[in-house]
Amino acid sequence: MAIMDGITARQIETPRLTVNILERVSDEATTVPERTLVFVHGQVSSSLIWQELMQDLPPDLRIIAVDLRGFGATENAPVDATRGVRDFSDDLHVTLELLEATPAHLVGWALGAAVVMQYALDHPVLSLTLESPVSPFGFGGTRRDGTRLTDDDAGAGAGVANPDFVERLIAGDTSTDAPTSPRSVFRTAYVAPGYTSENEDTWVESMLSTSTATGNYPGETVASQNWPGFAAGAIGVMNALAPRYFDVSNIVDLDPKPPILWIHGEDDAIVSDTSFFDAGYLGEAGIIPDWPGAEVAPAQPMVSQTRDVLARYADRGGSVTEIALEGVGHTPHLERPAEVRRALLRVIGYVDQPADPAPPTEAIILKSAD
């Protein structure tokens, strides 16, 4: 693995599976939970993606970045999609217990945000930072209010994955020979145009660490009589986010309510109300043929759904801060590290005001220019 200066990797043997984590060399295992941050990556990625941010955070914090099953150097145990993302969140919980790092501040990016929301439903947390989060209603196949379009979640799950992209993951392709190569996908979908980094090889290595074994990425696809002809299967990463298996909208009922930071880019091509990874939007755009229309298969309004759920969270007494960054894509912590760092330190109570007692209920929308 491409480990950066000041970062170290180790394996944690848990009763569930062997989990790989990244830590900072100088961090103390005895750091109190209130000063412990746990980072959870998205799909087709790994803990490597967090290293720049880990290096930049204050030295008196304890930082842990975890590889989910089937990613990075963690064991590639299959994902039971019928449990939603609970395989991931249960793995995370047993790992943090062994590290004596509970409760902690949880930071999740994309799939990782889905995992930390599920974790918060099952276990106490100190705060939640949701970066480019999957909608609380899952990925694909829902209307704005979260109701499912079909009983079999047609258009959701592993069938959305591009087969050539999967083949290039398997082959370890590091080229830019095709728009479906991992490096090309990173440049066009993970970040906004104009982003460059001397560490791009590391970010691509992170993508290539994805297991495509049975039960991992993307998962099985089943045929559907509904448009576009496929539905989510019962195993695999992408199927775990299908709306019949994944719904964390009841986060609004948490008591007590940890403060939530929602940070996302306005040019995100993956998690968007017009996502190029959503079958409904691809049908509307004419990319998937025979689209039956917006009444039957509308694009999923992912960002609007998240905003609606978090507004209810705030209405019921929770603290929510939304930061929407102009000119930023799917990975704000790489594209706007200073803004992400500052917002993260605020939500954990490290600067400005303590997280305990919780700050007053708030809903803030900031542009990067502010």
Short mmCIF file of C-alpha atoms in Angstrom, two decimals:
data_model
loop_
_atom_site.label_atom_id
_atom_site.label_comp_id
_atom_site.label_asym_id
_atom_site.label_seq_id
_atom_site.Cartn_x
_atom_site.Cartn_y
_atom_site.Cartn_z
CA MET A 1 0.00 0.00 0.00
CA ALA A 2 1.10 3.57 -0.67
CA ILE A 3 1.44 4.72 2.94
CA MET A 4 2.28 8.40 3.43
CA ASP A 5 4.65 9.90 5.97
CA GLY A 6 3.43 9.66 9.55
CA ILE A 7 0.81 7.00 8.74
CA THR A 8 0.98 3.33 9.64
CA ALA A 9 -1.21 0.31 8.80
CA ARG A 10 -2.06 -2.70 10.93
CA GLN A 11 -4.41 -5.66 10.96
CA ILE A 12 -7.04 -6.15 13.65
CA GLU A 13 -8.22 -9.72 14.22
CA THR A 14 -11.90 -9.52 15.12
CA PRO A 15 -14.44 -12.31 15.73
CA ARG A 16 -16.03 -11.36 12.40
CA LEU A 17 -13.05 -10.90 10.04
CA THR A 18 -9.57 -9.39 9.78
CA VAL A 19 -9.82 -5.62 9.44
CA ASN A 20 -7.11 -3.30 8.19
CA ILE A 21 -6.80 0.17 9.69
CA LEU A 22 -4.61 3.21 9.18
CA GLU A 23 -3.41 5.28 12.13
CA ARG A 24 -0.97 8.11 12.66
CA VAL A 25 2.36 7.00 14.10
CA SER A 26 2.32 9.64 16.82
CA ASP A 27 -1.25 9.09 18.03
CA GLU A 28 -1.91 7.72 21.52
CA ALA A 29 -4.26 4.77 21.98
CA THR A 30 -5.22 6.23 25.37
CA THR A 31 -6.73 9.36 23.78
CA VAL A 32 -10.23 9.92 25.12
CA PRO A 33 -13.15 9.10 22.77
CA GLU A 34 -14.08 12.80 22.63
CA ARG A 35 -10.83 13.36 20.74
CA THR A 36 -11.07 10.24 18.53
CA LEU A 37 -12.15 10.43 14.88
CA VAL A 38 -12.97 7.38 12.78
CA PHE A 39 -12.96 7.66 8.98
CA VAL A 40 -14.94 5.32 6.71
CA HIS A 41 -14.34 5.37 2.94
CA GLY A 42 -16.74 4.98 0.02
CA GLN A 43 -17.14 2.13 -2.44
CA VAL A 44 -14.38 1.44 -4.95
CA SER A 45 -11.92 3.05 -2.55
CA SER A 46 -10.10 2.36 0.72
CA SER A 47 -8.65 4.02 3.79
CA LEU A 48 -5.77 5.29 1.63
CA ILE A 49 -8.06 8.07 0.41
CA TRP A 50 -8.03 9.73 3.87
CA GLN A 51 -4.26 10.08 4.33
CA GLU A 52 -3.82 13.75 3.39
CA LEU A 53 -6.58 14.78 5.80
CA MET A 54 -5.17 12.50 8.52
CA GLN A 55 -1.81 14.25 8.20
CA ASP A 56 -3.39 17.71 8.49
CA LEU A 57 -5.48 17.20 11.63
CA PRO A 58 -4.19 18.37 15.04
CA PRO A 59 -1.67 16.05 16.72
CA ASP A 60 -3.64 15.70 19.97
CA LEU A 61 -6.47 13.88 18.17
CA ARG A 62 -6.56 10.11 17.62
CA ILE A 63 -7.31 9.28 13.98
CA ILE A 64 -8.41 5.86 12.75
CA ALA A 65 -9.27 5.05 9.11
CA VAL A 66 -10.88 1.68 8.50
CA ASP A 67 -10.98 -0.52 5.39
CA LEU A 68 -14.45 -1.99 4.89
CA ARG A 69 -14.78 -5.67 4.03
CA GLY A 70 -13.78 -6.31 0.44
CA PHE A 71 -11.77 -3.09 0.18
CA GLY A 72 -8.17 -2.17 0.86
CA ALA A 73 -6.36 -4.75 2.96
CA THR A 74 -9.42 -5.94 4.91
CA GLU A 75 -10.63 -9.49 4.36
CA ASN A 76 -12.99 -9.82 1.39
CA ALA A 77 -15.86 -11.52 3.19
CA PRO A 78 -19.13 -11.42 1.19
CA VAL A 79 -21.74 -8.75 1.84
CA ASP A 80 -25.25 -9.91 2.73
CA ALA A 81 -27.17 -7.17 0.95
CA THR A 82 -30.45 -8.16 2.60
CA ARG A 83 -29.00 -6.62 5.80
CA GLY A 84 -28.42 -3.30 4.07
CA VAL A 85 -25.02 -2.02 5.22
CA ARG A 86 -25.18 -3.75 8.59
CA ASP A 87 -22.37 -6.16 7.67
CA PHE A 88 -20.15 -3.09 7.32
CA SER A 89 -21.42 -1.28 10.41
CA ASP A 90 -21.21 -4.43 12.56
CA ASP A 91 -17.62 -4.95 11.37
CA LEU A 92 -16.86 -1.35 12.29
CA HIS A 93 -18.38 -1.67 15.75
CA VAL A 94 -16.46 -4.79 16.75
CA THR A 95 -13.24 -3.21 15.46
CA LEU A 96 -13.73 -0.02 17.44
CA GLU A 97 -14.56 -1.99 20.56
CA LEU A 98 -11.26 -3.87 20.27
CA LEU A 99 -9.48 -0.54 19.78
CA GLU A 100 -11.27 0.89 22.85
CA ALA A 101 -12.46 3.73 20.63
CA THR A 102 -16.18 3.92 21.41
CA PRO A 103 -18.10 6.10 21.29
CA ALA A 104 -16.27 8.24 18.75
CA HIS A 105 -16.78 10.92 16.15
CA LEU A 106 -17.58 9.15 12.87
CA VAL A 107 -16.75 10.53 9.42
CA GLY A 108 -18.20 8.71 6.41
CA TRP A 109 -17.77 9.43 2.71
CA ALA A 110 -20.40 8.17 0.20
CA LEU A 111 -20.97 4.48 1.09
CA GLY A 112 -19.08 5.23 4.30
CA ALA A 113 -21.70 7.85 5.19
CA ALA A 114 -24.39 5.18 4.80
CA VAL A 115 -22.37 2.94 7.13
CA VAL A 116 -21.97 5.56 9.85
CA MET A 117 -25.66 6.47 9.70
CA GLN A 118 -26.55 2.81 10.22
CA TYR A 119 -23.95 2.60 12.99
CA ALA A 120 -25.56 5.57 14.75
CA LEU A 121 -28.93 3.78 14.70
CA ASP A 122 -27.37 0.81 16.50
CA HIS A 123 -24.69 2.33 18.75
CA PRO A 124 -23.89 5.64 20.48
CA VAL A 125 -21.79 8.15 18.54
CA LEU A 126 -20.46 11.59 19.45
CA SER A 127 -20.99 13.23 16.06
CA LEU A 128 -21.61 12.31 12.43
CA THR A 129 -19.85 13.89 9.47
CA LEU A 130 -21.55 12.90 6.21
CA GLU A 131 -19.44 13.66 3.15
CA SER A 132 -21.22 13.22 -0.19
CA PRO A 133 -23.59 10.78 1.51
CA VAL A 134 -25.80 8.24 -0.15
CA SER A 135 -29.44 9.25 0.30
CA PRO A 136 -30.99 7.99 3.55
CA PHE A 137 -33.40 6.07 1.27
CA GLY A 138 -30.64 4.21 -0.59
CA PHE A 139 -29.26 4.52 -4.10
CA GLY A 140 -31.77 4.40 -6.95
CA GLY A 141 -35.42 3.53 -7.34
CA THR A 142 -37.20 5.98 -5.03
CA ARG A 143 -39.30 9.13 -5.25
CA ARG A 144 -38.46 12.20 -3.20
CA ASP A 145 -40.48 11.01 -0.21
CA GLY A 146 -38.56 7.72 -0.19
CA THR A 147 -41.34 5.55 -1.59
CA ARG A 148 -40.02 2.79 -3.83
CA LEU A 149 -40.77 2.80 -7.55
CA THR A 150 -41.23 -0.98 -7.84
CA ASP A 151 -41.50 -3.93 -5.50
CA ASP A 152 -38.24 -5.41 -6.79
CA ASP A 153 -36.27 -2.13 -6.86
CA ALA A 154 -35.83 -2.23 -10.62
CA GLY A 155 -32.94 -0.05 -11.75
CA ALA A 156 -31.16 -0.22 -8.38
CA GLY A 157 -28.26 -2.35 -7.25
CA ALA A 158 -25.36 -3.98 -9.03
CA GLY A 159 -26.85 -3.71 -12.52
CA VAL A 160 -25.91 -0.03 -12.59
CA ALA A 161 -22.19 -0.90 -12.56
CA ASN A 162 -20.45 -0.66 -15.91
CA PRO A 163 -19.14 -4.15 -16.84
CA ASP A 164 -16.06 -2.75 -18.57
CA PHE A 165 -15.19 -0.72 -15.47
CA VAL A 166 -15.43 -3.90 -13.38
CA GLU A 167 -13.20 -5.77 -15.83
CA ARG A 168 -10.63 -2.98 -15.66
CA LEU A 169 -10.67 -3.15 -11.86
CA ILE A 170 -9.96 -6.86 -12.11
CA ALA A 171 -7.12 -6.23 -14.56
CA GLY A 172 -5.55 -3.55 -12.36
CA ASP A 173 -5.77 -1.00 -15.17
CA THR A 174 -3.98 2.25 -14.26
CA SER A 175 -4.24 3.81 -17.73
CA THR A 176 -6.45 6.49 -19.22
CA ASP A 177 -7.04 4.43 -22.35
CA ALA A 178 -10.81 4.37 -21.91
CA PRO A 179 -13.45 6.46 -20.10
CA THR A 180 -14.23 3.34 -18.03
CA SER A 181 -10.70 2.92 -16.66
CA PRO A 182 -10.46 3.54 -12.89
CA ARG A 183 -8.17 6.54 -13.41
CA SER A 184 -10.57 8.06 -15.95
CA VAL A 185 -13.52 7.44 -13.63
CA PHE A 186 -11.63 9.08 -10.77
CA ARG A 187 -10.98 12.18 -12.88
CA THR A 188 -14.51 12.49 -14.25
CA ALA A 189 -16.68 11.23 -11.37
CA TYR A 190 -14.75 11.35 -8.09
CA VAL A 191 -13.54 14.94 -8.48
CA ALA A 192 -14.59 18.04 -10.39
CA PRO A 193 -12.74 19.20 -13.52
CA GLY A 194 -9.51 20.98 -12.72
CA TYR A 195 -8.51 18.89 -9.72
CA THR A 196 -4.97 17.57 -9.87
CA SER A 197 -2.83 15.82 -7.26
CA GLU A 198 0.66 14.44 -6.98
CA ASN A 199 -0.98 11.59 -5.09
CA GLU A 200 -3.34 10.51 -7.87
CA ASP A 201 -1.53 7.16 -8.19
CA THR A 202 -2.41 6.48 -4.54
CA TRP A 203 -6.07 7.35 -5.10
CA VAL A 204 -6.15 4.97 -8.09
CA GLU A 205 -4.39 2.27 -6.05
CA SER A 206 -7.14 2.73 -3.49
CA MET A 207 -9.75 2.06 -6.18
CA LEU A 208 -7.91 -1.00 -7.48
CA SER A 209 -7.91 -2.57 -4.01
CA THR A 210 -11.63 -3.30 -4.48
CA SER A 211 -12.50 -7.00 -4.34
CA THR A 212 -14.69 -8.22 -7.19
CA ALA A 213 -15.08 -11.69 -5.68
CA THR A 214 -18.58 -13.12 -5.39
CA GLY A 215 -20.47 -11.15 -2.76
CA ASN A 216 -18.27 -8.07 -2.95
CA TYR A 217 -18.30 -5.35 -5.65
CA PRO A 218 -20.61 -4.87 -7.41
CA GLY A 219 -22.73 -7.90 -6.49
CA GLU A 220 -25.28 -10.06 -8.27
CA THR A 221 -27.95 -8.73 -10.62
CA VAL A 222 -31.35 -10.30 -11.15
CA ALA A 223 -33.71 -9.86 -14.08
CA SER A 224 -36.80 -7.69 -13.70
CA GLN A 225 -39.99 -7.33 -15.72
CA ASN A 226 -39.84 -3.62 -14.92
CA TRP A 227 -37.75 -1.05 -16.75
CA PRO A 228 -34.75 -1.11 -17.21
CA GLY A 229 -34.84 -4.91 -16.94
CA PHE A 230 -32.66 -5.54 -13.86
CA ALA A 231 -33.08 -5.35 -10.11
CA ALA A 232 -30.97 -5.72 -7.01
CA GLY A 233 -29.77 -9.16 -5.96
CA ALA A 234 -29.24 -10.44 -2.43
CA ILE A 235 -25.45 -10.20 -2.19
CA GLY A 236 -22.84 -7.57 -2.94
CA VAL A 237 -21.94 -3.99 -2.13
CA MET A 238 -24.17 -2.11 -4.55
CA ASN A 239 -27.18 -4.24 -3.71
CA ALA A 240 -26.75 -3.37 -0.02
CA LEU A 241 -27.82 0.18 -0.93
CA ALA A 242 -31.02 -0.88 -2.71
CA PRO A 243 -33.98 0.82 -1.01
CA ARG A 244 -35.72 -2.40 0.05
CA TYR A 245 -32.62 -3.26 2.10
CA PHE A 246 -31.29 0.15 3.11
CA ASP A 247 -33.31 2.93 4.72
CA VAL A 248 -31.85 5.01 7.55
CA SER A 249 -34.39 7.83 7.39
CA ASN A 250 -35.43 6.95 10.95
CA ILE A 251 -32.22 8.64 12.04
CA VAL A 252 -34.58 11.56 12.72
CA ASP A 253 -35.80 9.66 15.80
CA LEU A 254 -32.38 9.27 17.43
CA ASP A 255 -32.30 10.25 21.09
CA PRO A 256 -29.93 11.77 21.98
CA LYS A 257 -29.15 13.33 18.62
CA PRO A 258 -25.45 13.70 17.79
CA PRO A 259 -24.52 16.85 15.86
CA ILE A 260 -24.40 16.24 12.11
CA LEU A 261 -22.16 17.89 9.53
CA TRP A 262 -23.26 17.37 5.91
CA ILE A 263 -20.64 18.45 3.43
CA HIS A 264 -20.94 17.93 -0.31
CA GLY A 265 -19.89 19.35 -3.67
CA GLU A 266 -22.36 21.05 -5.96
CA ASP A 267 -20.73 19.38 -8.99
CA ASP A 268 -20.96 15.84 -7.63
CA ALA A 269 -21.63 13.51 -10.57
CA ILE A 270 -22.40 10.47 -8.39
CA VAL A 271 -24.62 11.70 -5.54
CA SER A 272 -26.90 14.27 -7.13
CA ASP A 273 -30.49 14.98 -8.10
CA THR A 274 -29.23 14.39 -11.65
CA SER A 275 -26.77 11.55 -11.04
CA PHE A 276 -25.05 9.89 -13.98
CA PHE A 277 -25.05 6.70 -11.89
CA ASP A 278 -28.84 6.61 -11.42
CA ALA A 279 -30.87 4.56 -13.89
CA GLY A 280 -33.80 6.98 -13.81
CA TYR A 281 -31.67 9.94 -14.80
CA LEU A 282 -29.79 7.92 -17.42
CA GLY A 283 -33.15 6.96 -18.92
CA GLU A 284 -34.34 10.55 -18.92
CA ALA A 285 -31.09 11.56 -20.63
CA GLY A 286 -31.59 8.91 -23.32
CA ILE A 287 -28.55 6.86 -22.28
CA ILE A 288 -30.63 3.87 -21.19
CA PRO A 289 -33.25 3.22 -23.90
CA ASP A 290 -37.01 2.84 -23.60
CA TRP A 291 -37.37 5.07 -20.55
CA PRO A 292 -41.04 4.88 -19.47
CA GLY A 293 -41.17 8.49 -18.28
CA ALA A 294 -40.95 10.46 -15.07
CA GLU A 295 -44.21 9.12 -13.66
CA VAL A 296 -42.89 5.54 -13.74
CA ALA A 297 -39.11 5.91 -13.40
CA PRO A 298 -38.10 9.39 -12.26
CA ALA A 299 -34.53 10.33 -11.46
CA GLN A 300 -33.82 9.90 -7.78
CA PRO A 301 -33.50 13.34 -6.10
CA MET A 302 -30.68 12.18 -3.84
CA VAL A 303 -29.53 15.53 -2.47
CA SER A 304 -33.09 16.76 -1.94
CA GLN A 305 -33.91 13.56 -0.04
CA THR A 306 -30.94 14.06 2.26
CA ARG A 307 -31.86 17.68 2.83
CA ASP A 308 -35.46 16.72 3.67
CA VAL A 309 -34.43 14.07 6.20
CA LEU A 310 -31.85 16.29 7.87
CA ALA A 311 -34.37 19.13 8.05
CA ARG A 312 -36.66 16.81 10.02
CA TYR A 313 -33.68 15.87 12.21
CA ALA A 314 -33.18 19.58 12.96
CA ASP A 315 -36.91 20.15 13.52
CA ARG A 316 -36.82 17.43 16.17
CA GLY A 317 -34.01 19.09 18.08
CA GLY A 318 -30.86 17.96 16.28
CA SER A 319 -27.95 20.14 15.19
CA VAL A 320 -27.35 20.05 11.43
CA THR A 321 -24.77 22.01 9.47
CA GLU A 322 -24.85 21.76 5.69
CA ILE A 323 -21.88 22.97 3.67
CA ALA A 324 -22.35 22.94 -0.11
CA LEU A 325 -19.12 23.68 -1.97
CA GLU A 326 -19.16 25.32 -5.40
CA GLY A 327 -16.93 23.78 -8.05
CA VAL A 328 -16.43 20.61 -6.01
CA GLY A 329 -17.22 17.05 -7.02
CA HIS A 330 -17.71 13.84 -5.08
CA THR A 331 -14.64 14.05 -2.84
CA PRO A 332 -14.52 17.37 -0.94
CA HIS A 333 -11.80 16.23 1.48
CA LEU A 334 -9.40 15.97 -1.48
CA GLU A 335 -10.71 18.97 -3.41
CA ARG A 336 -11.25 21.44 -0.55
CA PRO A 337 -9.23 20.02 2.36
CA ALA A 338 -9.03 23.27 4.34
CA GLU A 339 -12.82 23.76 4.37
CA VAL A 340 -13.43 20.13 5.31
CA ARG A 341 -10.82 20.23 8.07
CA ARG A 342 -12.24 23.42 9.57
CA ALA A 343 -15.84 22.18 9.46
CA LEU A 344 -14.86 18.83 10.95
CA LEU A 345 -13.03 20.45 13.87
CA ARG A 346 -16.10 22.56 14.54
CA VAL A 347 -18.56 19.69 14.62
CA ILE A 348 -16.43 17.65 17.03
CA GLY A 349 -16.17 20.64 19.35
CA TYR A 350 -12.42 21.10 18.90
CA VAL A 351 -12.81 24.75 17.88
CA ASP A 352 -15.47 27.43 18.32
CA GLN A 353 -17.83 25.57 20.65
CA PRO A 354 -17.99 22.22 22.40
CA ALA A 355 -20.10 19.41 21.01
CA ASP A 356 -21.15 18.52 24.56
CA PRO A 357 -23.36 20.16 25.58
CA ALA A 358 -24.67 20.11 22.02
CA PRO A 359 -24.81 23.43 20.19
CA PRO A 360 -28.23 24.90 19.50
CA THR A 361 -30.19 23.55 16.58
CA GLU A 362 -28.98 25.05 13.34
CA ALA A 363 -29.15 24.58 9.61
CA ILE A 364 -26.42 26.45 7.77
CA ILE A 365 -25.69 26.48 4.04
CA LEU A 366 -22.31 27.87 3.08
CA LYS A 367 -20.78 28.40 -0.33
CA SER A 368 -17.05 27.88 -0.65
CA ALA A 369 -16.69 31.57 -1.50
CA ASP A 370 -17.92 32.42 2.01
#
